[in-house]
């Protein structure tokens, strides 16, 4: 919309003054309406070409399906090609860096692609005292209404296999849990999540980067 | 020797700047997820805005057609989710704009007329396009006010729903006049975000 087309304060105020008590009260939709919408949306999604398909996640789905498969299509091929690359600890490069800890070995790094304006950063996977640490260097993240930012390691964007590393709101060194092999995870991702009690990835990523090995 | 594979990740086709309304506002994850077409994004949008859309459709068209058109609205919105830009407008406002269009189309197709008092007569329930349009605007504005932080919501309600002057509001709430004015400014911006929705 151009400046000239902005709705003027006068018109807004006129509408606001005409709002009635009833306008402010809402009715609850029929209980079965969502089911009808959901199945109709699922049908039309299935009818579309697979490339454009937006999968609706089933409640019983065992894996998380990241949405926006358009995005996945461009990523799938290079990642699949690199999936066979194994992280070789012995060949990791020892980098003289500005870190205080000289026992830190840089293993891999990811420059984040910015998926939403205002976000920026990168992540470096280091090995320190026998443990893997993901050093996430990002500008302080904005507040999220009714939600938070979450950090993920994604194994496979196609299948949506991933591991949450928890809530993040600023640069941090995240220790990778023992038993999680970072070599299996190709992508570092930061998403916006709601406090809705749903643990799966919302699909709303703000930063994402491939770990270059 | 370690091979270095640099995997370039392309920017997604739809680049959504995330900009807050003001320093005190924050991004709406339901709106962001919806624009990106995330899993459960449609359900979450329905949880958040289903009552608003249904109420509007029902009041314009009656319970049966209201239900049907509500379904049409969410399906159309979902199909066009990539055209929703959460920076340009609130999701509730965008959905209401779709609902307004669908209600008006329905009314024109059925050629029915309005009762301005909104009296619900199951036999002859009808609404005309102009009334339905005004109702959509009022309900979108009412929704916008609901999304304000509590103090601004109170001030804005007093100003426009109770018709108090800024001075009266300041006296009754104990707030500084400047605070009242800035809350009202903020309320108007929020209303604008709910009515100006860009490409629908």
Short mmCIF file of C-alpha atoms in Angstrom, two decimals:
data_model
loop_
_atom_site.label_atom_id
_atom_site.label_comp_id
_atom_site.label_asym_id
_atom_site.label_seq_id
_atom_site.Cartn_x
_atom_site.Cartn_y
_atom_site.Cartn_z
CA UNK A 1 0.00 0.00 0.00
CA UNK A 2 1.33 3.48 -0.79
CA UNK A 3 1.34 6.32 1.69
CA UNK A 4 -1.63 7.97 -0.04
CA UNK A 5 -3.75 4.91 0.47
CA UNK A 6 -3.32 4.74 4.22
CA UNK A 7 -6.60 4.68 6.08
CA UNK A 8 -6.93 8.04 7.82
CA UNK A 9 -7.35 8.46 11.56
CA UNK A 10 -10.75 10.05 10.96
CA UNK A 11 -12.09 6.97 9.29
CA UNK A 12 -10.58 4.67 11.91
CA UNK A 13 -12.09 6.75 14.70
CA UNK A 14 -15.48 6.78 13.02
CA UNK A 15 -15.44 2.99 12.74
CA UNK A 16 -14.21 2.62 16.31
CA UNK A 17 -16.98 4.85 17.64
CA UNK A 18 -19.58 2.76 15.81
CA UNK A 19 -18.42 -0.50 17.43
CA UNK A 20 -21.20 -2.01 19.55
CA UNK A 21 -21.02 -4.30 22.55
CA UNK A 22 -22.21 -7.16 20.39
CA UNK A 23 -19.41 -6.53 17.89
CA UNK A 24 -16.96 -7.23 20.70
CA UNK A 25 -18.57 -10.52 21.71
CA UNK A 26 -17.78 -13.61 19.72
CA UNK A 27 -19.65 -16.87 19.19
CA UNK A 28 -18.03 -20.28 19.46
CA UNK A 29 -18.02 -22.09 16.14
CA UNK A 30 -19.69 -25.52 15.93
CA UNK A 31 -17.45 -28.20 17.39
CA UNK A 32 -17.21 -30.13 14.13
CA UNK A 33 -16.28 -27.16 11.95
CA UNK A 34 -12.53 -27.54 12.38
CA UNK A 35 -12.67 -31.19 11.33
CA UNK A 36 -14.48 -30.22 8.15
CA UNK A 37 -11.92 -27.53 7.36
CA UNK A 38 -9.01 -29.82 8.13
CA UNK A 39 -10.17 -32.63 5.90
CA UNK A 40 -11.08 -30.25 3.08
CA UNK A 41 -7.64 -28.66 3.32
CA UNK A 42 -6.04 -32.10 3.28
CA UNK A 43 -7.99 -33.11 0.19
CA UNK A 44 -7.05 -30.01 -1.78
CA UNK A 45 -3.42 -30.43 -0.74
CA UNK A 46 -3.42 -34.00 -2.01
CA UNK A 47 -4.97 -32.91 -5.29
CA UNK A 48 -2.10 -30.54 -5.96
CA UNK A 49 1.19 -31.56 -7.53
CA UNK A 50 3.65 -33.19 -5.10
CA UNK A 51 6.16 -30.38 -5.56
CA UNK A 52 3.67 -27.88 -4.22
CA UNK A 53 2.27 -30.16 -1.56
CA UNK A 54 1.96 -28.67 1.89
CA UNK A 55 1.69 -31.67 4.17
CA UNK A 56 -0.74 -31.35 7.05
CA UNK A 57 0.88 -33.16 9.93
CA UNK A 58 -1.24 -35.98 11.29
CA UNK A 59 -1.53 -36.09 15.07
CA UNK A 60 -0.06 -39.55 15.18
CA UNK A 61 2.85 -38.81 12.83
CA UNK A 62 6.01 -40.22 14.38
CA UNK A 63 8.30 -37.64 12.81
CA UNK A 64 8.07 -33.92 12.55
CA UNK A 65 7.33 -32.73 9.06
CA UNK A 66 8.88 -29.39 8.38
CA UNK A 67 6.53 -27.49 6.17
CA UNK A 68 7.47 -25.21 3.24
CA UNK A 69 8.55 -28.05 1.04
CA UNK A 70 9.34 -25.49 -1.64
CA UNK A 71 12.26 -24.59 0.56
CA UNK A 72 13.09 -28.21 1.15
CA UNK A 73 13.30 -28.94 -2.55
CA UNK A 74 16.27 -26.65 -3.05
CA UNK A 75 17.98 -28.01 0.02
CA UNK A 76 17.35 -31.71 -0.38
CA UNK A 77 19.75 -32.43 -3.20
CA UNK A 78 22.94 -30.85 -1.80
CA UNK A 79 22.23 -32.24 1.64
CA UNK A 80 21.57 -35.73 0.34
CA UNK A 81 24.85 -35.60 -1.52
CA UNK A 82 26.67 -34.60 1.62
CA UNK A 83 24.91 -37.08 3.86
CA UNK A 84 27.60 -39.63 3.23
CA UNK A 85 30.29 -37.34 4.61
CA UNK A 86 31.37 -38.52 7.98
CA UNK A 87 32.74 -36.17 10.56
CA UNK A 88 36.29 -37.32 11.13
CA UNK A 89 37.44 -36.17 14.53
CA UNK A 90 41.10 -36.83 13.95
CA UNK A 91 41.18 -34.69 10.85
CA UNK A 92 39.43 -31.74 12.45
CA UNK A 93 41.27 -28.49 12.00
CA UNK A 94 42.78 -26.87 15.04
CA UNK A 95 42.10 -23.20 14.63
CA UNK A 96 43.97 -20.50 16.42
CA UNK A 97 40.98 -18.42 17.41
CA UNK A 98 40.06 -15.67 19.76
CA UNK A 99 38.56 -18.08 22.23
CA UNK A 100 40.17 -18.21 25.64
CA UNK A 101 40.11 -21.98 25.78
CA UNK A 102 43.08 -23.35 23.82
CA UNK A 103 41.71 -26.89 24.08
CA UNK A 104 38.91 -25.99 21.72
CA UNK A 105 38.92 -27.55 18.28
CA UNK A 106 36.68 -26.16 15.59
CA UNK A 107 34.87 -28.98 13.89
CA UNK A 108 32.36 -27.33 11.61
CA UNK A 109 30.69 -24.01 11.06
CA UNK A 110 27.41 -22.70 9.72
CA UNK A 111 26.66 -19.23 8.42
CA UNK A 112 23.00 -18.62 9.04
CA UNK A 113 20.81 -17.79 6.12
CA UNK A 114 18.48 -15.07 7.25
CA UNK A 115 14.88 -16.10 6.84
CA UNK A 116 13.43 -13.10 8.63
CA UNK A 117 14.74 -9.57 8.76
CA UNK A 118 16.47 -8.45 11.90
CA UNK A 119 18.10 -11.78 12.53
CA UNK A 120 21.77 -12.50 11.93
CA UNK A 121 24.52 -14.82 13.03
CA UNK A 122 26.43 -18.01 12.70
CA UNK A 123 27.16 -21.18 14.60
CA UNK A 124 30.37 -23.07 15.14
CA UNK A 125 30.60 -26.63 16.30
CA UNK A 126 33.61 -27.10 18.48
CA UNK A 127 35.03 -29.98 20.39
CA UNK A 128 36.08 -29.13 23.89
CA UNK A 129 37.28 -31.51 26.57
CA UNK A 130 35.83 -34.45 24.74
CA UNK A 131 32.37 -32.89 24.37
CA UNK A 132 30.79 -31.15 21.43
CA UNK A 133 29.69 -27.58 21.96
CA UNK A 134 27.66 -25.53 19.53
CA UNK A 135 28.76 -21.94 19.79
CA UNK A 136 25.83 -19.91 18.53
CA UNK A 137 26.71 -16.30 17.79
CA UNK A 138 23.60 -14.26 17.09
CA UNK A 139 22.33 -10.76 17.75
CA UNK A 140 19.89 -10.67 20.63
CA UNK A 141 16.62 -12.06 19.39
CA UNK A 142 13.46 -9.95 19.60
CA UNK A 143 10.75 -10.80 22.07
CA UNK A 144 8.07 -13.18 20.85
CA UNK A 145 4.46 -12.56 21.85
CA UNK A 146 3.31 -15.66 23.72
CA UNK A 147 6.34 -17.60 22.62
CA UNK A 148 10.09 -18.02 22.33
CA UNK A 149 12.93 -19.00 20.03
CA UNK A 150 14.12 -22.58 19.85
CA UNK A 151 17.39 -24.02 18.59
CA UNK A 152 17.39 -27.22 16.51
CA UNK A 153 19.80 -29.60 14.89
CA UNK A 154 18.13 -31.01 11.81
CA UNK A 155 19.17 -34.39 10.55
CA UNK A 156 17.12 -34.47 7.39
CA UNK A 157 14.89 -31.72 6.05
CA UNK A 158 12.96 -34.19 3.91
CA UNK A 159 11.94 -36.48 6.74
CA UNK A 160 11.99 -33.74 9.34
CA UNK A 161 14.13 -35.71 11.73
CA UNK A 162 15.59 -33.24 14.18
CA UNK A 163 16.65 -32.61 17.73
CA UNK A 164 15.76 -29.63 19.84
CA UNK A 165 18.57 -28.03 21.78
CA UNK A 166 16.16 -25.90 23.73
CA UNK A 167 15.17 -22.29 24.17
CA UNK A 168 17.57 -19.61 22.98
CA UNK A 169 17.41 -15.83 23.18
CA UNK A 170 20.99 -14.69 22.70
CA UNK A 171 24.45 -15.94 21.84
CA UNK A 172 25.25 -19.08 23.76
CA UNK A 173 27.50 -22.08 23.97
CA UNK A 174 25.21 -25.09 23.85
CA UNK A 175 26.72 -28.32 25.00
CA UNK A 176 25.60 -31.16 22.75
CA UNK A 177 24.14 -33.95 24.88
CA UNK A 178 26.33 -37.02 25.10
CA UNK A 179 24.87 -39.66 22.83
CA UNK A 180 23.97 -37.18 20.12
CA UNK A 181 26.39 -37.44 17.24
CA UNK A 182 26.55 -34.05 15.54
CA UNK A 183 27.92 -35.69 12.41
CA UNK A 184 24.41 -36.95 11.74
CA UNK A 185 22.95 -33.45 11.72
CA UNK A 186 23.42 -31.31 8.69
CA UNK A 187 21.55 -28.15 9.56
CA UNK A 188 21.34 -25.75 12.48
CA UNK A 189 18.00 -23.97 12.72
CA UNK A 190 16.37 -21.37 14.96
CA UNK A 191 12.59 -21.11 14.94
CA UNK A 192 9.84 -19.07 16.53
CA UNK A 193 7.59 -21.15 18.77
CA UNK A 194 4.39 -20.50 20.72
CA UNK A 195 3.67 -21.55 24.28
CA UNK A 196 1.06 -23.92 22.92
CA UNK A 197 2.34 -27.11 24.48
CA UNK A 198 3.20 -28.52 21.07
CA UNK A 199 6.83 -29.65 21.08
CA UNK A 200 7.26 -30.00 17.33
CA UNK A 201 8.95 -27.45 15.12
CA UNK A 202 6.48 -24.73 14.17
CA UNK A 203 7.84 -24.49 10.66
CA UNK A 204 8.57 -20.79 11.21
CA UNK A 205 12.33 -20.71 10.95
CA UNK A 206 14.16 -17.41 11.30
CA UNK A 207 17.74 -18.57 10.88
CA UNK A 208 19.08 -21.70 9.26
CA UNK A 209 22.52 -22.79 8.19
CA UNK A 210 24.20 -25.92 6.90
CA UNK A 211 27.12 -27.22 8.91
CA UNK A 212 30.03 -27.28 6.54
CA UNK A 213 32.25 -30.13 7.39
CA UNK B 1 42.90 -34.43 4.62
CA UNK B 2 39.49 -33.12 5.43
CA UNK B 3 37.35 -32.22 2.47
CA UNK B 4 35.45 -29.01 2.96
CA UNK B 5 32.03 -29.06 1.43
CA UNK B 6 30.44 -25.66 1.39
CA UNK B 7 26.74 -26.19 1.09
CA UNK B 8 25.03 -23.00 0.10
CA UNK B 9 21.52 -22.79 1.35
CA UNK B 10 19.35 -20.67 -0.88
CA UNK B 11 17.10 -18.04 0.52
CA UNK B 12 13.48 -19.21 0.46
CA UNK B 13 11.29 -17.76 -2.23
CA UNK B 14 9.26 -15.77 0.26
CA UNK B 15 11.36 -13.49 2.39
CA UNK B 16 9.35 -12.15 5.29
CA UNK B 17 10.78 -9.20 7.17
CA UNK B 18 9.82 -9.47 10.79
CA UNK B 19 9.27 -6.01 12.13
CA UNK B 20 7.58 -5.22 15.42
CA UNK B 21 4.76 -2.67 15.60
CA UNK B 22 6.65 -0.68 18.17
CA UNK B 23 9.34 -1.17 20.75
CA UNK B 24 6.85 -2.84 23.07
CA UNK B 25 5.34 -5.16 20.49
CA UNK B 26 6.61 -8.54 19.46
CA UNK B 27 6.24 -10.86 16.51
CA UNK B 28 3.14 -13.02 16.24
CA UNK B 29 4.29 -16.63 15.84
CA UNK B 30 0.88 -17.78 14.63
CA UNK B 31 1.03 -15.20 11.83
CA UNK B 32 4.62 -16.02 10.90
CA UNK B 33 3.90 -19.76 10.87
CA UNK B 34 0.81 -19.18 8.74
CA UNK B 35 2.65 -17.14 6.14
CA UNK B 36 5.32 -19.83 5.95
CA UNK B 37 2.77 -22.62 5.72
CA UNK B 38 4.18 -24.48 8.72
CA UNK B 39 2.68 -27.73 10.06
CA UNK B 40 -0.35 -27.05 12.26
CA UNK B 41 -0.27 -23.43 11.04
CA UNK B 42 -3.82 -23.63 9.73
CA UNK B 43 -5.09 -25.19 12.94
CA UNK B 44 -3.36 -22.57 15.04
CA UNK B 45 -4.76 -19.79 12.85
CA UNK B 46 -8.22 -21.31 13.28
CA UNK B 47 -7.77 -21.61 17.06
CA UNK B 48 -6.77 -17.97 17.18
CA UNK B 49 -9.24 -16.46 14.70
CA UNK B 50 -11.97 -19.02 14.07
CA UNK B 51 -14.43 -17.44 16.50
CA UNK B 52 -13.97 -14.01 14.94
CA UNK B 53 -14.51 -15.24 11.38
CA UNK B 54 -17.40 -17.51 12.32
CA UNK B 55 -19.12 -14.78 14.34
CA UNK B 56 -18.88 -12.38 11.43
CA UNK B 57 -20.10 -14.89 8.86
CA UNK B 58 -22.91 -16.09 11.09
CA UNK B 59 -24.12 -12.58 11.84
CA UNK B 60 -24.10 -11.72 8.15
CA UNK B 61 -25.53 -14.91 6.72
CA UNK B 62 -27.12 -16.95 9.48
CA UNK B 63 -25.84 -20.18 11.09
CA UNK B 64 -25.90 -22.53 8.09
CA UNK B 65 -24.40 -20.28 5.45
CA UNK B 66 -22.19 -18.68 8.10
CA UNK B 67 -20.62 -22.05 8.83
CA UNK B 68 -20.12 -22.85 5.16
CA UNK B 69 -18.55 -19.50 4.37
CA UNK B 70 -16.27 -19.76 7.43
CA UNK B 71 -14.95 -22.98 5.95
CA UNK B 72 -14.51 -21.29 2.57
CA UNK B 73 -12.59 -18.45 4.21
CA UNK B 74 -10.08 -20.70 5.95
CA UNK B 75 -9.60 -22.88 2.88
CA UNK B 76 -9.06 -19.85 0.65
CA UNK B 77 -6.72 -18.30 3.19
CA UNK B 78 -4.70 -21.49 3.46
CA UNK B 79 -4.46 -21.84 -0.29
CA UNK B 80 -3.17 -18.26 -0.51
CA UNK B 81 -1.11 -18.30 2.68
CA UNK B 82 2.05 -17.37 0.77
CA UNK B 83 0.40 -14.08 -0.17
CA UNK B 84 -0.12 -13.12 3.46
CA UNK B 85 2.62 -10.76 4.60
CA UNK B 86 2.70 -10.55 8.36
CA UNK B 87 4.60 -7.30 8.26
CA UNK B 88 1.88 -5.54 6.33
CA UNK B 89 -1.10 -6.55 8.40
CA UNK B 90 -2.40 -8.62 11.27
CA UNK B 91 -3.51 -12.15 10.40
CA UNK B 92 -6.94 -11.59 11.93
CA UNK B 93 -7.40 -8.55 9.71
CA UNK B 94 -6.29 -10.45 6.62
CA UNK B 95 -8.74 -13.25 7.36
CA UNK B 96 -11.54 -10.74 7.96
CA UNK B 97 -10.85 -9.15 4.57
CA UNK B 98 -11.23 -12.54 2.91
CA UNK B 99 -14.38 -13.14 4.95
CA UNK B 100 -15.84 -9.78 3.91
CA UNK B 101 -15.30 -10.59 0.24
CA UNK B 102 -16.84 -14.04 0.57
CA UNK B 103 -19.84 -12.80 2.53
CA UNK B 104 -20.52 -10.04 0.03
CA UNK B 105 -20.16 -12.46 -2.89
CA UNK B 106 -22.61 -14.77 -1.21
CA UNK B 107 -25.10 -12.00 -0.58
CA UNK B 108 -24.94 -10.75 -4.16
CA UNK B 109 -25.39 -14.27 -5.46
CA UNK B 110 -28.40 -14.91 -3.31
CA UNK B 111 -29.84 -11.42 -3.89
CA UNK B 112 -31.10 -11.03 -0.34
CA UNK B 113 -31.68 -7.84 1.65
CA UNK B 114 -30.69 -6.60 5.08
CA UNK B 115 -32.32 -5.88 8.39
CA UNK B 116 -30.26 -3.06 9.87
CA UNK B 117 -31.10 -3.92 13.46
CA UNK B 118 -29.49 -7.29 12.92
CA UNK B 119 -32.62 -9.07 14.04
CA UNK B 120 -32.26 -12.75 13.42
CA UNK B 121 -35.26 -14.16 11.65
CA UNK B 122 -34.52 -17.73 10.62
CA UNK B 123 -37.09 -17.55 7.84
CA UNK B 124 -35.85 -14.38 6.19
CA UNK B 125 -32.39 -13.83 7.62
CA UNK B 126 -30.50 -11.71 5.15
CA UNK B 127 -27.90 -8.97 4.92
CA UNK B 128 -26.92 -6.58 2.19
CA UNK B 129 -23.38 -5.92 1.02
CA UNK B 130 -23.02 -2.50 2.56
CA UNK B 131 -24.13 -3.56 6.00
CA UNK B 132 -21.93 -6.64 5.85
CA UNK B 133 -18.97 -4.48 4.89
CA UNK B 134 -19.51 -2.14 7.81
CA UNK B 135 -19.91 -5.05 10.20
CA UNK B 136 -16.60 -6.49 9.00
CA UNK B 137 -14.86 -3.19 9.65
CA UNK B 138 -16.34 -2.86 13.14
CA UNK B 139 -15.47 -6.40 14.11
CA UNK B 140 -11.95 -6.05 12.72
CA UNK B 141 -11.47 -2.89 14.76
CA UNK B 142 -12.93 -4.55 17.87
CA UNK B 143 -10.48 -7.40 17.36
CA UNK B 144 -7.60 -4.95 16.94
CA UNK B 145 -8.44 -3.34 20.28
CA UNK B 146 -8.52 -6.76 21.95
CA UNK B 147 -4.95 -7.43 20.86
CA UNK B 148 -3.62 -4.30 22.57
CA UNK B 149 -1.76 -4.52 25.87
CA UNK B 150 -4.13 -4.07 28.80
CA UNK B 151 -3.56 -0.41 29.53
CA UNK B 152 -3.85 0.70 25.92
CA UNK B 153 -6.92 -1.49 25.51
CA UNK B 154 -8.57 0.21 28.46
CA UNK B 155 -7.69 3.69 27.25
CA UNK B 156 -8.81 3.01 23.68
CA UNK B 157 -12.08 1.44 24.86
CA UNK B 158 -12.80 4.42 27.03
CA UNK B 159 -12.04 6.81 24.16
CA UNK B 160 -14.08 5.13 21.43
CA UNK B 161 -16.54 2.75 23.05
CA UNK B 162 -17.40 4.93 26.04
CA UNK B 163 -16.81 8.21 24.22
CA UNK B 164 -14.74 9.84 26.93
CA UNK B 165 -12.38 12.72 26.20
CA UNK B 166 -8.64 12.33 26.71
CA UNK B 167 -8.86 14.51 29.79
CA UNK B 168 -11.68 12.43 31.25
CA UNK B 169 -9.72 9.26 30.61
CA UNK B 170 -6.63 10.72 32.26
CA UNK B 171 -8.69 11.75 35.29
CA UNK B 172 -10.45 8.41 35.64
CA UNK B 173 -7.36 6.26 35.15
CA UNK B 174 -4.83 8.48 36.85
CA UNK B 175 -2.63 8.28 33.76
CA UNK B 176 -0.75 11.26 32.37
CA UNK B 177 -2.47 12.94 29.44
CA UNK B 178 0.56 12.19 27.28
CA UNK B 179 0.26 8.53 28.11
CA UNK B 180 -3.41 8.55 27.15
CA UNK B 181 -2.60 10.19 23.85
CA UNK B 182 0.19 7.78 23.01
CA UNK B 183 -1.99 4.77 23.89
CA UNK B 184 -4.66 6.11 21.57
CA UNK B 185 -2.09 6.64 18.83
CA UNK B 186 -0.99 3.07 19.31
CA UNK B 187 -4.58 1.87 19.23
CA UNK B 188 -5.18 3.63 15.94
CA UNK B 189 -2.06 2.05 14.46
CA UNK B 190 -3.25 -1.36 15.56
CA UNK B 191 -6.66 -0.74 14.03
CA UNK B 192 -4.98 0.33 10.82
CA UNK B 193 -3.00 -2.93 10.75
CA UNK B 194 -6.23 -4.84 11.02
CA UNK B 195 -7.93 -3.01 8.18
CA UNK B 196 -5.09 -2.49 5.73
CA UNK B 197 -4.19 -5.95 4.73
CA UNK B 198 -2.46 -5.71 1.39
CA UNK B 199 -2.98 -8.42 -1.17
CA UNK B 200 -6.07 -10.48 -0.39
#
